[in-house]
PDB file of C-alpha atoms in Angstrom:
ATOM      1  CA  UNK A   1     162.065 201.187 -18.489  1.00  0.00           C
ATOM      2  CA  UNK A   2     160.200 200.065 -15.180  1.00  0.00           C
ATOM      3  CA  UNK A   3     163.063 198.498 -14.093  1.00  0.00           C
ATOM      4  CA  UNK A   4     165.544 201.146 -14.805  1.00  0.00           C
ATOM      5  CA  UNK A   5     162.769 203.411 -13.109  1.00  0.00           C
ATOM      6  CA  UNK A   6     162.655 201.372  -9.825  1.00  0.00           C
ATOM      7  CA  UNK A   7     166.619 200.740  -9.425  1.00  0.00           C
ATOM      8  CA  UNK A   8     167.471 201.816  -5.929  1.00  0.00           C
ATOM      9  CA  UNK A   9     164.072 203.494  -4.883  1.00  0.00           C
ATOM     10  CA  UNK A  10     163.084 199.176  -3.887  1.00  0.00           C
ATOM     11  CA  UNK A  11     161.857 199.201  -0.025  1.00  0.00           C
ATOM     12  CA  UNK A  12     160.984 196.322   1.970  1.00  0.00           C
ATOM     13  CA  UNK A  13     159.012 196.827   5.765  1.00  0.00           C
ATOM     14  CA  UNK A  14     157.615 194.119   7.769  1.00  0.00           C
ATOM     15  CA  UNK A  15     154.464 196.071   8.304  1.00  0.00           C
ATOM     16  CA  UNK A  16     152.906 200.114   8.345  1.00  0.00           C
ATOM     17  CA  UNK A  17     149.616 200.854  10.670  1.00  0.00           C
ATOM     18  CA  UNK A  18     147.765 202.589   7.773  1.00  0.00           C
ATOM     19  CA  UNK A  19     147.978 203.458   3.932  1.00  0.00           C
ATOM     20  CA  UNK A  20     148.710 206.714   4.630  1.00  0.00           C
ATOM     21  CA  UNK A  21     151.886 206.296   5.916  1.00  0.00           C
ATOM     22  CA  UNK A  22     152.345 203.233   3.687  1.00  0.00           C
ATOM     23  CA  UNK A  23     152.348 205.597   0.663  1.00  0.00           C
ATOM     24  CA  UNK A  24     154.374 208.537   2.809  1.00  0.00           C
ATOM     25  CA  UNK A  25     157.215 205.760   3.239  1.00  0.00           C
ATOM     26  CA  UNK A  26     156.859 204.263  -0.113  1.00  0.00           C
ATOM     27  CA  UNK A  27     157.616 207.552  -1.435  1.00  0.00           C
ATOM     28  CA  UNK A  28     160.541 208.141   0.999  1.00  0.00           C
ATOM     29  CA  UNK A  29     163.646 207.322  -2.257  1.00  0.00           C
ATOM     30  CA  UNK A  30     161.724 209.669  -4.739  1.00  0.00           C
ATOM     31  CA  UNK A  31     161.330 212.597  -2.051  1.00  0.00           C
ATOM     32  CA  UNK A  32     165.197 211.999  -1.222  1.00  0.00           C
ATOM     33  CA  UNK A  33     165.806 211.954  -5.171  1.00  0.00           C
ATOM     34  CA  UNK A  34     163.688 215.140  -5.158  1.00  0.00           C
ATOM     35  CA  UNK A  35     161.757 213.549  -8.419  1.00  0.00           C
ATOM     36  CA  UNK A  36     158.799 214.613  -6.090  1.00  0.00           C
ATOM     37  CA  UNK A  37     158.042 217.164  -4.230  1.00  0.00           C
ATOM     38  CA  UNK A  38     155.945 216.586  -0.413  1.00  0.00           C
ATOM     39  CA  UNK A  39     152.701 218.061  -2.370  1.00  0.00           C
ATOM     40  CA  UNK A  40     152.660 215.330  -4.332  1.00  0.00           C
ATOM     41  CA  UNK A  41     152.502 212.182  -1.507  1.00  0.00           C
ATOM     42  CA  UNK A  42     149.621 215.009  -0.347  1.00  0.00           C
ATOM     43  CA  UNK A  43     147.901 214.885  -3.261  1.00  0.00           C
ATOM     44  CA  UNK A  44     148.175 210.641  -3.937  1.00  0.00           C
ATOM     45  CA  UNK A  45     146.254 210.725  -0.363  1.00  0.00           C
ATOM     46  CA  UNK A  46     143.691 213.355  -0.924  1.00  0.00           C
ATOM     47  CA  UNK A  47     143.045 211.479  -4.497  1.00  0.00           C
ATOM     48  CA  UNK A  48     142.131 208.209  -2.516  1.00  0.00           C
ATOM     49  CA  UNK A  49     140.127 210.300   0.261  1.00  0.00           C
ATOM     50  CA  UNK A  50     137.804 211.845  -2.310  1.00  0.00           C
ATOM     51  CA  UNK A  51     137.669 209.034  -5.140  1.00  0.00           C
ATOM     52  CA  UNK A  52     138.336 206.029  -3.052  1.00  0.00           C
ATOM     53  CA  UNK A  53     140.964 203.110  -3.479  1.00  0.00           C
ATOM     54  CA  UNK A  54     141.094 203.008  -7.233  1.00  0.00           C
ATOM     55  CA  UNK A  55     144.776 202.510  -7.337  1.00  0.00           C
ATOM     56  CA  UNK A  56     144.225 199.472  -5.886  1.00  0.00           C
ATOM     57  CA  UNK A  57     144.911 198.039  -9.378  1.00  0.00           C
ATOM     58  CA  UNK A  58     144.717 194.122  -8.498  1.00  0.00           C
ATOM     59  CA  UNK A  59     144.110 191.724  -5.066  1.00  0.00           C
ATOM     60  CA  UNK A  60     147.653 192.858  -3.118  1.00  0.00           C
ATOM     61  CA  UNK A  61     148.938 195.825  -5.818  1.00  0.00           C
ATOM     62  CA  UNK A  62     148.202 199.384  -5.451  1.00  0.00           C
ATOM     63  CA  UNK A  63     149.535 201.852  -7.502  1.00  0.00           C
ATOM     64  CA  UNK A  64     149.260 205.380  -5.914  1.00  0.00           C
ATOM     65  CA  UNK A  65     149.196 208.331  -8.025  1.00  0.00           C
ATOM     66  CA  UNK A  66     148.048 211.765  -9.154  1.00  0.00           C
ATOM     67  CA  UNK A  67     148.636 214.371 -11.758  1.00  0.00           C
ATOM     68  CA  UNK A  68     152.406 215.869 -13.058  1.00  0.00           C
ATOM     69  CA  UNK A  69     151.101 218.910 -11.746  1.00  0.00           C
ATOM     70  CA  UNK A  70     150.912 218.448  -8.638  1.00  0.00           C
ATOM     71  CA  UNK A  71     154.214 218.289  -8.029  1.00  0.00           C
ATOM     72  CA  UNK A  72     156.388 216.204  -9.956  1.00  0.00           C
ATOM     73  CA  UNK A  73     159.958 217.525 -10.614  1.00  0.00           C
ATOM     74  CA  UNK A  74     160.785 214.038 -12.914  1.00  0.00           C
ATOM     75  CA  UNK A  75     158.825 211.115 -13.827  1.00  0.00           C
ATOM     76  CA  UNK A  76     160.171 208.305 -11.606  1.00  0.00           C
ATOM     77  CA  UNK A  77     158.640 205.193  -9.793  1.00  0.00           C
ATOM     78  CA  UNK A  78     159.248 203.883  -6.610  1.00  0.00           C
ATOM     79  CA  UNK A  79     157.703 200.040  -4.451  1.00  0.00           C
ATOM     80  CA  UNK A  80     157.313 199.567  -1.140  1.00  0.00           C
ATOM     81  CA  UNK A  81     157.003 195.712  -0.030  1.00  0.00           C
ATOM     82  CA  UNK A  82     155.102 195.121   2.783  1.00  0.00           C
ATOM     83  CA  UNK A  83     155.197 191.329   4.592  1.00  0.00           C
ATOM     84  CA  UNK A  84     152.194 192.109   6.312  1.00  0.00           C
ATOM     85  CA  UNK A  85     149.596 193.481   4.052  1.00  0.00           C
ATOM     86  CA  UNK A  86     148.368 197.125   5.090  1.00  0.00           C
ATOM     87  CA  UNK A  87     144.527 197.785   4.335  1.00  0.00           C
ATOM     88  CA  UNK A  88     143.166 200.280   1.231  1.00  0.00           C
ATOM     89  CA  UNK A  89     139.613 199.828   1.498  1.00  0.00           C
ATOM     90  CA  UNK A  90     137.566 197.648   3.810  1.00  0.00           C
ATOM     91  CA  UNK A  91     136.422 195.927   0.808  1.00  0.00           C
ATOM     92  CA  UNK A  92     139.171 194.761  -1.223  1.00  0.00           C
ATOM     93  CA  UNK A  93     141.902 192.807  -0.062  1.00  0.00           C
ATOM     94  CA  UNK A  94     144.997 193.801   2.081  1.00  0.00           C
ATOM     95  CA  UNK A  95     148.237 195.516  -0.314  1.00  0.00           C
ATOM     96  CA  UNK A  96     151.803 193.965  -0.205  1.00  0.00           C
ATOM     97  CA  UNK A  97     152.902 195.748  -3.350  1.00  0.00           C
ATOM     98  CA  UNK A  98     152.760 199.226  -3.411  1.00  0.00           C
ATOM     99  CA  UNK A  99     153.894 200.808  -6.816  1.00  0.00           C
ATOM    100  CA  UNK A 100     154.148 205.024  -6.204  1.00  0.00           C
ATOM    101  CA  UNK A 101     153.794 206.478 -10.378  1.00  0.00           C
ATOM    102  CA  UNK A 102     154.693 210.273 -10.624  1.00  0.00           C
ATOM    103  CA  UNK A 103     154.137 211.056 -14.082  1.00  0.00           C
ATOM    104  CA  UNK A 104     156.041 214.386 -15.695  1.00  0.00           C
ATOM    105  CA  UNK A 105     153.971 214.436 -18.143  1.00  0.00           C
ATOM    106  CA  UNK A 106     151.126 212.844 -19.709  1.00  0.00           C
ATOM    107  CA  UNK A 107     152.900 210.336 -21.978  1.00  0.00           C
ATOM    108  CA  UNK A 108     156.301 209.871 -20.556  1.00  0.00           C
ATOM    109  CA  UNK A 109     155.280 207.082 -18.175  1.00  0.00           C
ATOM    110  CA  UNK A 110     153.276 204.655 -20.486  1.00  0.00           C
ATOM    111  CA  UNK A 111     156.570 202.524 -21.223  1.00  0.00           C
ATOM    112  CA  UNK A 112     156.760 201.967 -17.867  1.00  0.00           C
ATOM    113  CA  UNK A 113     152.706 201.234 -17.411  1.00  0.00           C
ATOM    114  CA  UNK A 114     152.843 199.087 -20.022  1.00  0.00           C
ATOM    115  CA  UNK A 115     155.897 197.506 -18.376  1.00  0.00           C
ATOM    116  CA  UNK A 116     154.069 196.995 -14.902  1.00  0.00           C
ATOM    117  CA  UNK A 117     150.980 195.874 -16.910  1.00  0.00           C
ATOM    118  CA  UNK A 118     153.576 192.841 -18.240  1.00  0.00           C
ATOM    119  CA  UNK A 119     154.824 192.308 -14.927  1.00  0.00           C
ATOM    120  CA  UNK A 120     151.110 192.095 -13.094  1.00  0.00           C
ATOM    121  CA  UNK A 121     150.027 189.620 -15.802  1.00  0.00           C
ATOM    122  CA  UNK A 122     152.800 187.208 -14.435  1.00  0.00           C
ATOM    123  CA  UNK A 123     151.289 185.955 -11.194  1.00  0.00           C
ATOM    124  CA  UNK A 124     154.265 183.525 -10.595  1.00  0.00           C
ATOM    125  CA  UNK A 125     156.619 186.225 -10.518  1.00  0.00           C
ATOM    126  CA  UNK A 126     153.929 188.178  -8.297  1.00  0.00           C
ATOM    127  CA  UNK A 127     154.312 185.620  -5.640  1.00  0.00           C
ATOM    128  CA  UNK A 128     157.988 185.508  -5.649  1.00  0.00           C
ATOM    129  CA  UNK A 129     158.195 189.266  -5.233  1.00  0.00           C
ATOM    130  CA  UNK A 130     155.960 189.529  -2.311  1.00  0.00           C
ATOM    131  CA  UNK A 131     157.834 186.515  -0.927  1.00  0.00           C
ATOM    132  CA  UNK A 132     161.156 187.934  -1.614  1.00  0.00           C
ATOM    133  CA  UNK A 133     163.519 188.641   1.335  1.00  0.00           C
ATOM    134  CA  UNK A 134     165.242 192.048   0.210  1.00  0.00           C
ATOM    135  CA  UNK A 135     165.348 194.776  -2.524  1.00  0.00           C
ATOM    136  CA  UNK A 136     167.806 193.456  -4.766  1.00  0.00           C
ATOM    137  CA  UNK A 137     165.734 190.166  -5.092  1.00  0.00           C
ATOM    138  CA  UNK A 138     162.704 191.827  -6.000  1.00  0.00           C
ATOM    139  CA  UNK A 139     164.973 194.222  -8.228  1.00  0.00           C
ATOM    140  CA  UNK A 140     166.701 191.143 -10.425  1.00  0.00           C
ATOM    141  CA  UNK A 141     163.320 189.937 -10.491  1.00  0.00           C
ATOM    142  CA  UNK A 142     162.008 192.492 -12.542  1.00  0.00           C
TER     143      UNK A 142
ATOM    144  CA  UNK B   1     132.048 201.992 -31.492  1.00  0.00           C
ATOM    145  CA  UNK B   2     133.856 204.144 -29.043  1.00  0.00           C
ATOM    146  CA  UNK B   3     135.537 202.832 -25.563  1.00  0.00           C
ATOM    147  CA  UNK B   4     136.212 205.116 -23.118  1.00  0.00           C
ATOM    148  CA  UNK B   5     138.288 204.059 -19.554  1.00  0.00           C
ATOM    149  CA  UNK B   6     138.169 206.721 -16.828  1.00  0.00           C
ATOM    150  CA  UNK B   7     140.394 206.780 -13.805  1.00  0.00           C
ATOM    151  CA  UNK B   8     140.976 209.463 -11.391  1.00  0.00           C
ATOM    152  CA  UNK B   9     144.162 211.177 -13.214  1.00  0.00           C
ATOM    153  CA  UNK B  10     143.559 209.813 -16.417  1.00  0.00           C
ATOM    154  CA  UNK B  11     147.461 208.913 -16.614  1.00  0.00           C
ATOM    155  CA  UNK B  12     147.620 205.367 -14.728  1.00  0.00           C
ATOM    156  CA  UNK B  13     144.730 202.543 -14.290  1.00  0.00           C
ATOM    157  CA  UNK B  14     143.423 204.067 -17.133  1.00  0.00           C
ATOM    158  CA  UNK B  15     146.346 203.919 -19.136  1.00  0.00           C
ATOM    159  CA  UNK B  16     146.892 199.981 -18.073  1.00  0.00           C
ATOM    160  CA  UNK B  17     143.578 199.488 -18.716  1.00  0.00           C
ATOM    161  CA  UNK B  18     143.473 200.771 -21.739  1.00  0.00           C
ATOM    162  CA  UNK B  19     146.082 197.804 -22.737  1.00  0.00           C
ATOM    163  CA  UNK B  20     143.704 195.388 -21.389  1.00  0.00           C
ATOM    164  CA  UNK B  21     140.748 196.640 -22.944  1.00  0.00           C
ATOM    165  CA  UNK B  22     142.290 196.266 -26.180  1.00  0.00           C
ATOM    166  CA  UNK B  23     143.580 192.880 -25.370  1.00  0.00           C
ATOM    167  CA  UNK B  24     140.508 192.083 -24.380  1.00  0.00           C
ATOM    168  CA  UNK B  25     138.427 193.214 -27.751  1.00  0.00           C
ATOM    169  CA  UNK B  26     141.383 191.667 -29.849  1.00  0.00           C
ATOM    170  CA  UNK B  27     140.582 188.100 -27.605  1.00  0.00           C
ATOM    171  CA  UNK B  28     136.835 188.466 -28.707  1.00  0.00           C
ATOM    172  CA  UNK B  29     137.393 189.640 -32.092  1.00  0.00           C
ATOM    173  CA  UNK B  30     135.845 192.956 -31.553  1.00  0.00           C
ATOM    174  CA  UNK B  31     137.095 196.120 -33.046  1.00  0.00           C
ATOM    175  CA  UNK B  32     136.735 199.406 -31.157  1.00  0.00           C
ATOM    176  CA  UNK B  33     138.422 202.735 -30.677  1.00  0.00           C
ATOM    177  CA  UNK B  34     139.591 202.773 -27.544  1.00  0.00           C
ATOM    178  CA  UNK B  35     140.807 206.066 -25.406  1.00  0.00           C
ATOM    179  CA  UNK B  36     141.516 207.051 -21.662  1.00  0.00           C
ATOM    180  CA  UNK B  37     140.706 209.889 -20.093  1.00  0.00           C
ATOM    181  CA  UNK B  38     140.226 211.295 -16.089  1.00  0.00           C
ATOM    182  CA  UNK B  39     136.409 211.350 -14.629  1.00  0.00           C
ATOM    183  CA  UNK B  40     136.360 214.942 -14.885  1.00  0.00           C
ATOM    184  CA  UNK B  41     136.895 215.081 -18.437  1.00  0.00           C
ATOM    185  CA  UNK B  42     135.144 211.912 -19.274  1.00  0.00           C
ATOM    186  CA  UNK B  43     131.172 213.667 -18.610  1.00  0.00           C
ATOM    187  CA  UNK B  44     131.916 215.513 -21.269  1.00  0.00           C
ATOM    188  CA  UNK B  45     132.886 213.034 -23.930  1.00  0.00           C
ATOM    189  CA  UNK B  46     130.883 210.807 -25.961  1.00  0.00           C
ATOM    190  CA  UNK B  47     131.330 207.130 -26.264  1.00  0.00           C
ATOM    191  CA  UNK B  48     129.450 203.957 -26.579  1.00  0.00           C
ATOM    192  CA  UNK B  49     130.480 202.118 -23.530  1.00  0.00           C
ATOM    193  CA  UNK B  50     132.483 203.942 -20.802  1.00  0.00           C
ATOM    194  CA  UNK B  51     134.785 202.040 -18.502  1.00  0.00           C
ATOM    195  CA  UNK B  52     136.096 201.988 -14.816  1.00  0.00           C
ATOM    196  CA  UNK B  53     136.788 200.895 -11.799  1.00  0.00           C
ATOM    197  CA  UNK B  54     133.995 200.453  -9.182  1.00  0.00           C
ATOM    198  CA  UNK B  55     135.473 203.283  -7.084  1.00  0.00           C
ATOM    199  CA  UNK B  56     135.490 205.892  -9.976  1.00  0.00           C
ATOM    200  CA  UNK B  57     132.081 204.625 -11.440  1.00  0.00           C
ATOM    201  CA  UNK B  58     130.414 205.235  -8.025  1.00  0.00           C
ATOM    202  CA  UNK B  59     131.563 209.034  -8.573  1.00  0.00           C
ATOM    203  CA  UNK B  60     130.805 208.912 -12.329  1.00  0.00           C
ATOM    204  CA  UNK B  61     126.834 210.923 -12.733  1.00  0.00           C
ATOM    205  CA  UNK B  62     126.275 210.614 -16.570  1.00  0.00           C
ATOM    206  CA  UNK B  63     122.876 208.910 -16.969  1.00  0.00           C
ATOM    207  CA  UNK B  64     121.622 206.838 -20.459  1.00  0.00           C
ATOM    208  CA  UNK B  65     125.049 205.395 -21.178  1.00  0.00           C
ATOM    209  CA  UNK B  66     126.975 201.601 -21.389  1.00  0.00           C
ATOM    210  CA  UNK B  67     128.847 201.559 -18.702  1.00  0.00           C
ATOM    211  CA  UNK B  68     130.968 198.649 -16.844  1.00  0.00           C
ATOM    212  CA  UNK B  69     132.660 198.848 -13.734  1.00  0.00           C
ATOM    213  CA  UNK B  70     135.690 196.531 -12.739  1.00  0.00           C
ATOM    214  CA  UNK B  71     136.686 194.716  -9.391  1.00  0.00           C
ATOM    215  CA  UNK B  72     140.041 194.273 -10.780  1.00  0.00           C
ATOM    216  CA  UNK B  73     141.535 195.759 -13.874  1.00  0.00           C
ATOM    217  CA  UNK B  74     143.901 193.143 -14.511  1.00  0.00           C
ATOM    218  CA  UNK B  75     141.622 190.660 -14.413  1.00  0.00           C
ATOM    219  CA  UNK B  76     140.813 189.723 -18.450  1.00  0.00           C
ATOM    220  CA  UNK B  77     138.200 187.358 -17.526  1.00  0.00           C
ATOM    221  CA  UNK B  78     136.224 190.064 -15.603  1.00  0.00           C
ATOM    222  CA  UNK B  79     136.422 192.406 -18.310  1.00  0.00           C
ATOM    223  CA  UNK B  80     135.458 190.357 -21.030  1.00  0.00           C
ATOM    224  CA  UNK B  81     132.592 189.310 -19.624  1.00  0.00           C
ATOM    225  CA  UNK B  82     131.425 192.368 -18.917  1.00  0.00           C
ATOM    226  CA  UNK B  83     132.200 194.100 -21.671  1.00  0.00           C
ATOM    227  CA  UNK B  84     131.088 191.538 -24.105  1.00  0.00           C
ATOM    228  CA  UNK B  85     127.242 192.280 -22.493  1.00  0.00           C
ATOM    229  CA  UNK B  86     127.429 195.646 -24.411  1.00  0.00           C
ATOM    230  CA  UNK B  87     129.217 194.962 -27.571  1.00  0.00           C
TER     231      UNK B  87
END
Protein backbone atom coordinates (compact mmCIF):
# COMPACT_ATOMS: atom_id res chain seq x y z
CA UNK A 1 0.00 0.00 0.00
CA UNK A 2 2.90 2.63 0.63
CA UNK A 3 4.15 2.01 -2.51
CA UNK A 4 1.02 2.14 -4.48
CA UNK A 5 0.45 5.38 -2.28
CA UNK A 6 3.75 7.08 -3.34
CA UNK A 7 3.65 6.09 -7.25
CA UNK A 8 4.18 9.31 -9.13
CA UNK A 9 3.93 11.88 -6.16
CA UNK A 10 8.32 10.75 -5.79
CA UNK A 11 10.35 14.26 -5.87
CA UNK A 12 13.94 14.66 -5.85
CA UNK A 13 15.68 18.54 -5.19
CA UNK A 14 19.24 19.17 -4.66
CA UNK A 15 18.47 21.40 -1.75
CA UNK A 16 15.34 23.87 -0.07
CA UNK A 17 16.47 26.99 2.33
CA UNK A 18 14.02 25.95 5.11
CA UNK A 19 11.44 23.18 6.20
CA UNK A 20 8.81 25.22 5.46
CA UNK A 21 9.10 25.27 2.02
CA UNK A 22 10.60 21.76 2.14
CA UNK A 23 7.16 20.47 3.24
CA UNK A 24 5.21 23.22 0.80
CA UNK A 25 7.20 21.45 -2.18
CA UNK A 26 7.00 18.01 -0.84
CA UNK A 27 3.40 18.40 -0.95
CA UNK A 28 3.41 19.97 -4.47
CA UNK A 29 1.95 16.09 -6.40
CA UNK A 30 -0.82 15.72 -3.65
CA UNK A 31 -2.00 19.52 -3.98
CA UNK A 32 -1.91 18.93 -7.94
CA UNK A 33 -3.84 15.50 -7.24
CA UNK A 34 -6.13 17.66 -5.07
CA UNK A 35 -5.88 14.65 -2.28
CA UNK A 36 -5.09 17.85 -0.18
CA UNK A 37 -6.26 20.87 0.08
CA UNK A 38 -3.54 24.25 0.80
CA UNK A 39 -5.04 24.21 4.58
CA UNK A 40 -3.60 21.21 5.10
CA UNK A 41 0.46 21.98 4.16
CA UNK A 42 -0.83 25.10 6.66
CA UNK A 43 -1.72 23.07 9.22
CA UNK A 44 1.56 20.29 8.95
CA UNK A 45 3.55 23.76 9.61
CA UNK A 46 1.56 25.28 12.36
CA UNK A 47 1.65 21.54 14.02
CA UNK A 48 5.57 21.75 14.07
CA UNK A 49 5.49 25.60 15.18
CA UNK A 50 3.45 24.85 18.29
CA UNK A 51 4.58 21.13 19.17
CA UNK A 52 7.99 21.15 17.70
CA UNK A 53 9.75 18.66 15.20
CA UNK A 54 8.07 15.48 16.28
CA UNK A 55 7.68 14.22 12.81
CA UNK A 56 11.08 14.01 12.69
CA UNK A 57 10.54 10.23 13.09
CA UNK A 58 14.36 9.02 12.77
CA UNK A 59 18.15 10.78 12.11
CA UNK A 60 17.34 12.07 8.19
CA UNK A 61 13.26 11.03 8.01
CA UNK A 62 10.52 13.32 8.79
CA UNK A 63 7.17 12.55 8.33
CA UNK A 64 4.93 15.72 8.27
CA UNK A 65 1.43 15.49 9.18
CA UNK A 66 -1.81 16.59 10.81
CA UNK A 67 -5.39 15.62 11.24
CA UNK A 68 -8.07 14.36 8.18
CA UNK A 69 -9.80 17.31 9.16
CA UNK A 70 -7.92 19.69 8.31
CA UNK A 71 -8.19 19.28 4.99
CA UNK A 72 -7.75 16.08 3.44
CA UNK A 73 -9.94 15.31 0.35
CA UNK A 74 -8.19 11.44 0.12
CA UNK A 75 -5.69 9.70 2.10
CA UNK A 76 -2.52 9.76 -0.04
CA UNK A 77 1.32 10.06 0.65
CA UNK A 78 3.80 11.87 -1.02
CA UNK A 79 8.44 12.08 -0.47
CA UNK A 80 10.47 14.67 -1.20
CA UNK A 81 14.36 13.71 -1.48
CA UNK A 82 16.58 16.20 -0.62
CA UNK A 83 20.66 15.75 -1.51
CA UNK A 84 21.42 18.31 0.82
CA UNK A 85 19.73 17.80 4.08
CA UNK A 86 17.34 20.82 5.10
CA UNK A 87 17.23 21.50 9.01
CA UNK A 88 13.92 20.55 11.44
CA UNK A 89 15.18 21.44 14.68
CA UNK A 90 18.56 22.75 15.75
CA UNK A 91 18.88 19.69 17.71
CA UNK A 92 18.36 16.73 15.70
CA UNK A 93 20.01 16.01 12.64
CA UNK A 94 19.50 17.50 9.08
CA UNK A 95 16.24 15.58 6.88
CA UNK A 96 16.87 13.99 3.39
CA UNK A 97 13.65 12.02 3.47
CA UNK A 98 10.66 13.77 3.81
CA UNK A 99 7.47 11.48 3.93
CA UNK A 100 4.08 14.06 3.73
CA UNK A 101 0.96 11.45 5.49
CA UNK A 102 -2.61 12.95 4.93
CA UNK A 103 -4.77 10.64 6.61
CA UNK A 104 -8.79 10.52 5.52
CA UNK A 105 -9.54 9.05 8.27
CA UNK A 106 -8.30 7.67 11.37
CA UNK A 107 -7.57 4.08 10.29
CA UNK A 108 -7.22 4.16 6.59
CA UNK A 109 -3.50 4.96 6.64
CA UNK A 110 -2.07 2.33 9.14
CA UNK A 111 -1.27 -0.19 6.15
CA UNK A 112 0.73 2.25 4.85
CA UNK A 113 2.42 3.27 8.50
CA UNK A 114 3.02 -0.01 9.09
CA UNK A 115 4.51 -0.22 5.59
CA UNK A 116 6.95 2.84 6.17
CA UNK A 117 7.63 1.40 9.67
CA UNK A 118 9.07 -1.89 7.48
CA UNK A 119 10.81 0.25 5.20
CA UNK A 120 12.62 2.59 8.11
CA UNK A 121 13.72 -0.62 9.87
CA UNK A 122 15.85 -1.42 6.67
CA UNK A 123 18.75 0.99 6.98
CA UNK A 124 20.50 -0.49 3.84
CA UNK A 125 17.72 0.35 1.75
CA UNK A 126 17.64 3.85 3.68
CA UNK A 127 20.99 4.64 2.32
CA UNK A 128 20.31 3.65 -1.16
CA UNK A 129 17.23 5.85 -1.28
CA UNK A 130 18.84 8.95 -0.10
CA UNK A 131 21.68 8.09 -2.48
CA UNK A 132 19.44 7.41 -5.32
CA UNK A 133 19.71 9.60 -8.47
CA UNK A 134 15.90 9.97 -9.54
CA UNK A 135 12.26 9.07 -8.61
CA UNK A 136 11.84 5.94 -10.28
CA UNK A 137 14.95 4.52 -8.40
CA UNK A 138 13.73 5.38 -5.15
CA UNK A 139 10.16 4.19 -6.45
CA UNK A 140 11.42 0.38 -7.54
CA UNK A 141 13.13 0.56 -4.39
CA UNK A 142 10.26 0.50 -2.35
CA UNK B 1 -0.46 -2.74 32.60
CA UNK B 2 -1.55 -0.09 30.22
CA UNK B 3 0.85 1.69 27.44
CA UNK B 4 -0.12 4.69 26.14
CA UNK B 5 2.01 6.57 22.97
CA UNK B 6 1.02 10.20 22.35
CA UNK B 7 1.91 12.16 19.27
CA UNK B 8 0.61 15.36 18.09
CA UNK B 9 -2.38 13.93 15.76
CA UNK B 10 -2.58 10.75 17.29
CA UNK B 11 -2.71 9.15 13.62
CA UNK B 12 1.18 8.86 12.66
CA UNK B 13 4.42 8.52 15.10
CA UNK B 14 2.06 7.27 17.33
CA UNK B 15 0.64 4.81 15.21
CA UNK B 16 4.41 3.55 14.13
CA UNK B 17 5.23 3.61 17.45
CA UNK B 18 2.74 1.79 18.59
CA UNK B 19 4.28 -1.19 16.29
CA UNK B 20 7.48 -0.71 17.96
CA UNK B 21 6.30 -0.61 21.33
CA UNK B 22 4.79 -3.85 20.89
CA UNK B 23 7.81 -5.23 19.23
CA UNK B 24 9.60 -4.04 21.77
CA UNK B 25 7.49 -5.72 24.88
CA UNK B 26 7.23 -8.98 22.68
CA UNK B 27 11.51 -8.74 22.52
CA UNK B 28 11.46 -8.52 26.43
CA UNK B 29 8.76 -10.85 27.07
CA UNK B 30 6.49 -8.34 28.54
CA UNK B 31 2.81 -8.28 28.01
CA UNK B 32 0.94 -4.96 27.92
CA UNK B 33 -2.05 -3.30 26.36
CA UNK B 34 -0.87 -0.99 24.25
CA UNK B 35 -2.96 2.13 22.59
CA UNK B 36 -2.22 5.54 20.76
CA UNK B 37 -3.76 8.48 21.18
CA UNK B 38 -3.00 12.61 20.42
CA UNK B 39 -1.57 14.80 23.56
CA UNK B 40 -4.77 16.43 23.88
CA UNK B 41 -6.65 13.44 24.53
CA UNK B 42 -3.95 11.58 26.28
CA UNK B 43 -4.32 14.02 29.92
CA UNK B 44 -7.30 12.58 30.18
CA UNK B 45 -6.61 8.88 29.98
CA UNK B 46 -5.22 6.58 32.41
CA UNK B 47 -2.29 4.35 31.88
CA UNK B 48 0.68 2.96 33.58
CA UNK B 49 3.47 4.28 31.52
CA UNK B 50 2.75 6.94 28.85
CA UNK B 51 4.97 7.29 25.83
CA UNK B 52 6.46 9.97 23.39
CA UNK B 53 8.66 11.73 21.71
CA UNK B 54 10.84 14.37 23.48
CA UNK B 55 9.08 17.16 21.56
CA UNK B 56 5.48 16.10 22.62
CA UNK B 57 6.61 15.11 26.24
CA UNK B 58 8.02 18.65 26.75
CA UNK B 59 4.26 19.84 26.05
CA UNK B 60 2.77 16.87 27.97
CA UNK B 61 1.69 18.56 31.97
CA UNK B 62 0.28 15.38 33.72
CA UNK B 63 2.27 15.04 36.96
CA UNK B 64 2.69 11.43 39.16
CA UNK B 65 2.88 9.24 36.07
CA UNK B 66 5.64 6.66 34.11
CA UNK B 67 6.54 8.38 31.47
CA UNK B 68 9.46 7.90 28.71
CA UNK B 69 10.38 10.14 26.12
CA UNK B 70 12.20 9.02 22.81
CA UNK B 71 15.12 10.61 20.68
CA UNK B 72 14.15 8.39 17.94
CA UNK B 73 11.12 6.22 17.61
CA UNK B 74 12.57 3.77 15.43
CA UNK B 75 15.23 3.17 17.42
CA UNK B 76 14.33 -0.43 19.43
CA UNK B 77 17.34 -0.21 21.47
CA UNK B 78 16.32 3.24 22.87
CA UNK B 79 13.00 2.15 23.69
CA UNK B 80 13.70 -0.89 25.36
CA UNK B 81 15.86 0.46 27.56
CA UNK B 82 13.80 2.89 28.60
CA UNK B 83 10.87 1.30 28.85
CA UNK B 84 12.17 -1.72 30.55
CA UNK B 85 13.09 0.95 33.70
CA UNK B 86 9.26 1.03 34.33
CA UNK B 87 8.00 -2.37 33.62
Amino acid sequence: MLKQLLENNIQVVESIDNWEEAIRYASKPLLKKKTIEDRYVRSMIDNIHELGAYVVLMPRIAMPHSRPENGVNITSMSLLKLNKGVSFSKDKDDINLIFILAAGDNTSHMDAIIGLTDLLEDGEKIEEIIGAANSETIYNLI
Amino acid sequence: MKILVMCGNGLGSSFMMEINVKKALKELGKVADVDHTDLASATSREADIYIATEDIMANFNKEGVKKVALKNIMDLTELKEKLSQHL
